[in-house]
XYZ file of C-alpha atoms in Angstrom:
165
model
C 13.880 -17.838 -3.098
C 11.479 -16.113 -5.537
C 12.630 -13.199 -7.649
C 11.019 -9.787 -7.218
C 9.152 -10.345 -10.474
C 7.763 -13.637 -9.161
C 6.808 -11.904 -5.911
C 5.075 -9.172 -7.895
C 2.904 -11.749 -9.654
C 2.099 -13.414 -6.323
C 1.230 -10.027 -4.871
C -1.075 -9.224 -7.786
C -2.894 -12.493 -7.081
C -3.131 -11.624 -3.384
C -4.487 -8.141 -4.184
C -7.024 -9.622 -6.605
C -8.182 -12.057 -3.942
C -8.410 -9.340 -1.306
C -10.273 -7.046 -3.682
C -12.815 -9.762 -4.415
C -13.339 -10.408 -0.686
C -13.779 -6.677 -0.082
C -16.498 -6.231 -2.753
C -19.097 -5.863 0.004
C -17.398 -2.598 0.994
C -17.865 -1.018 -2.433
C -17.323 1.651 -3.235
C -13.864 1.667 -1.717
C -12.321 4.962 -0.666
C -8.861 3.482 -0.217
C -6.647 0.409 -0.448
C -3.111 0.300 0.918
C -0.126 -1.981 1.084
C 1.574 -1.349 4.407
C 5.151 -2.216 5.212
C 8.017 -1.078 7.447
C 11.031 1.107 6.677
C 13.088 -1.931 5.635
C 10.259 -3.328 3.456
C 10.369 -6.691 5.216
C 6.729 -6.935 6.266
C 3.520 -6.626 4.309
C -0.159 -6.376 5.025
C -3.104 -4.676 3.373
C -5.912 -2.446 4.612
C -8.895 -0.791 3.016
C -11.722 1.573 3.804
C -15.095 2.100 2.232
C -16.534 5.459 1.280
C -19.364 4.816 3.756
C -16.855 4.252 6.593
C -14.974 7.441 5.682
C -18.207 9.421 5.612
C -19.207 7.987 8.996
C -15.836 8.841 10.605
C -15.012 12.030 8.688
C -16.588 14.346 11.267
C -14.272 13.166 14.054
C -11.150 12.917 11.869
C -11.220 14.955 8.667
C -8.326 13.130 6.953
C -9.362 9.586 7.949
C -9.825 8.535 4.322
C -6.195 9.368 3.596
C -4.513 7.869 6.670
C -4.141 4.156 5.960
C -2.859 3.296 9.439
C -6.356 4.180 10.715
C -8.220 1.960 8.248
C -9.759 -1.159 9.724
C -10.906 -3.386 6.875
C -8.942 -6.198 5.292
C -9.463 -9.543 3.631
C -7.760 -12.845 4.406
C -4.119 -11.960 4.936
C -2.580 -15.414 4.372
C -1.264 -14.709 0.869
C 0.196 -11.417 2.082
C 1.941 -13.242 4.965
C 3.675 -15.546 2.480
C 4.923 -12.522 0.538
C 5.950 -10.822 3.774
C 8.058 -13.848 4.686
C 9.723 -13.761 1.255
C 10.467 -10.030 1.638
C 12.104 -10.697 4.999
C 14.207 -13.508 3.487
C 15.262 -11.232 0.623
C 16.425 -8.604 3.120
C 18.312 -11.209 5.158
C 20.089 -12.400 1.998
C 21.038 -8.919 0.805
C 24.809 -8.477 0.615
C 26.259 -5.856 2.928
C 26.407 -2.495 1.202
C 23.379 -3.144 -1.025
C 20.731 -2.478 1.614
C 19.317 0.799 0.231
C 19.159 -0.392 -3.367
C 17.547 -3.706 -2.371
C 15.041 -1.993 -0.052
C 14.025 0.424 -2.805
C 13.648 -2.473 -5.260
C 11.351 -4.293 -2.816
C 9.289 -1.130 -2.323
C 9.066 -0.514 -6.068
C 7.839 -4.081 -6.561
C 4.932 -3.322 -4.200
C 4.115 -0.165 -6.151
C 4.322 -1.941 -9.525
C 1.944 -4.680 -8.359
C -0.606 -2.139 -7.158
C -0.187 -0.101 -10.364
C -0.827 -3.224 -12.445
C -4.002 -3.854 -10.428
C -5.161 -0.273 -11.001
C -4.462 -0.623 -14.712
C -6.407 -3.917 -14.809
C -9.474 -2.104 -13.453
C -9.564 -3.619 -9.958
C -10.005 -0.184 -8.398
C -12.136 2.831 -9.316
C -10.268 5.911 -10.508
C -11.076 7.808 -7.300
C -10.012 5.013 -4.909
C -6.852 6.102 -3.117
C -4.092 3.540 -3.595
C -1.008 3.843 -1.447
C 2.096 1.986 -0.363
C 3.764 3.150 2.786
C 5.504 2.435 6.027
C 3.483 2.338 9.208
C 6.090 4.482 10.989
C 8.003 6.118 8.135
C 11.348 7.750 8.209
C 12.125 10.550 5.767
C 13.228 8.251 2.943
C 10.095 6.110 3.179
C 7.892 9.205 3.198
C 9.592 10.261 -0.022
C 8.971 6.836 -1.584
C 5.337 6.923 -0.385
C 4.813 10.354 -1.956
C 6.298 9.287 -5.295
C 4.160 6.137 -5.221
C 1.016 8.162 -4.521
C 1.540 10.195 -7.683
C 2.292 7.084 -9.689
C -0.764 5.175 -8.435
C -3.415 7.892 -8.393
C -4.887 10.690 -10.442
C -3.296 14.015 -9.543
C -6.287 15.355 -7.531
C -6.361 12.175 -5.400
C -2.578 12.222 -4.925
C -2.662 15.955 -4.089
C -5.326 15.361 -1.421
C -3.274 12.493 0.027
C -0.105 14.605 0.032
C -1.939 17.449 1.777
C -3.280 15.127 4.469
C 0.279 13.861 5.035
C 1.510 17.499 5.250
C 3.783 17.040 2.258
C 2.471 20.168 0.543
């Protein structure tokens, strides 16, 4: 079973591949890694600025709500990582669930942060990592990730759209 560091490197490769496939959508308004509250699944979604502009009138916050985004690249590499995340959870010793879940989530954030730092995304592209149906703890992790991954004005806008502020 791969370590979290090995998974992070695989995820960076998957994000790079997805980003390259999504070049036709440039400029991107957002890119997200979506998971569940146990961090045992993984997929990615994106939205272009043109798509946000087109849909903004009907849904003001659409550019900040990743579960509404409809674009993605080939998901095969993300499925492999998703399977590994599930196996990691299944092999977590009883009593270590919360710590192991948080470590898996933080690995997702670190991979996306490394991609931001490498210049894969424009400074104003919203990057987020979150659960598709978050409980309170996952919302807290999502909020912290938003401020780690984005400039403060972008993270503030995202937080406002999520009613965190």
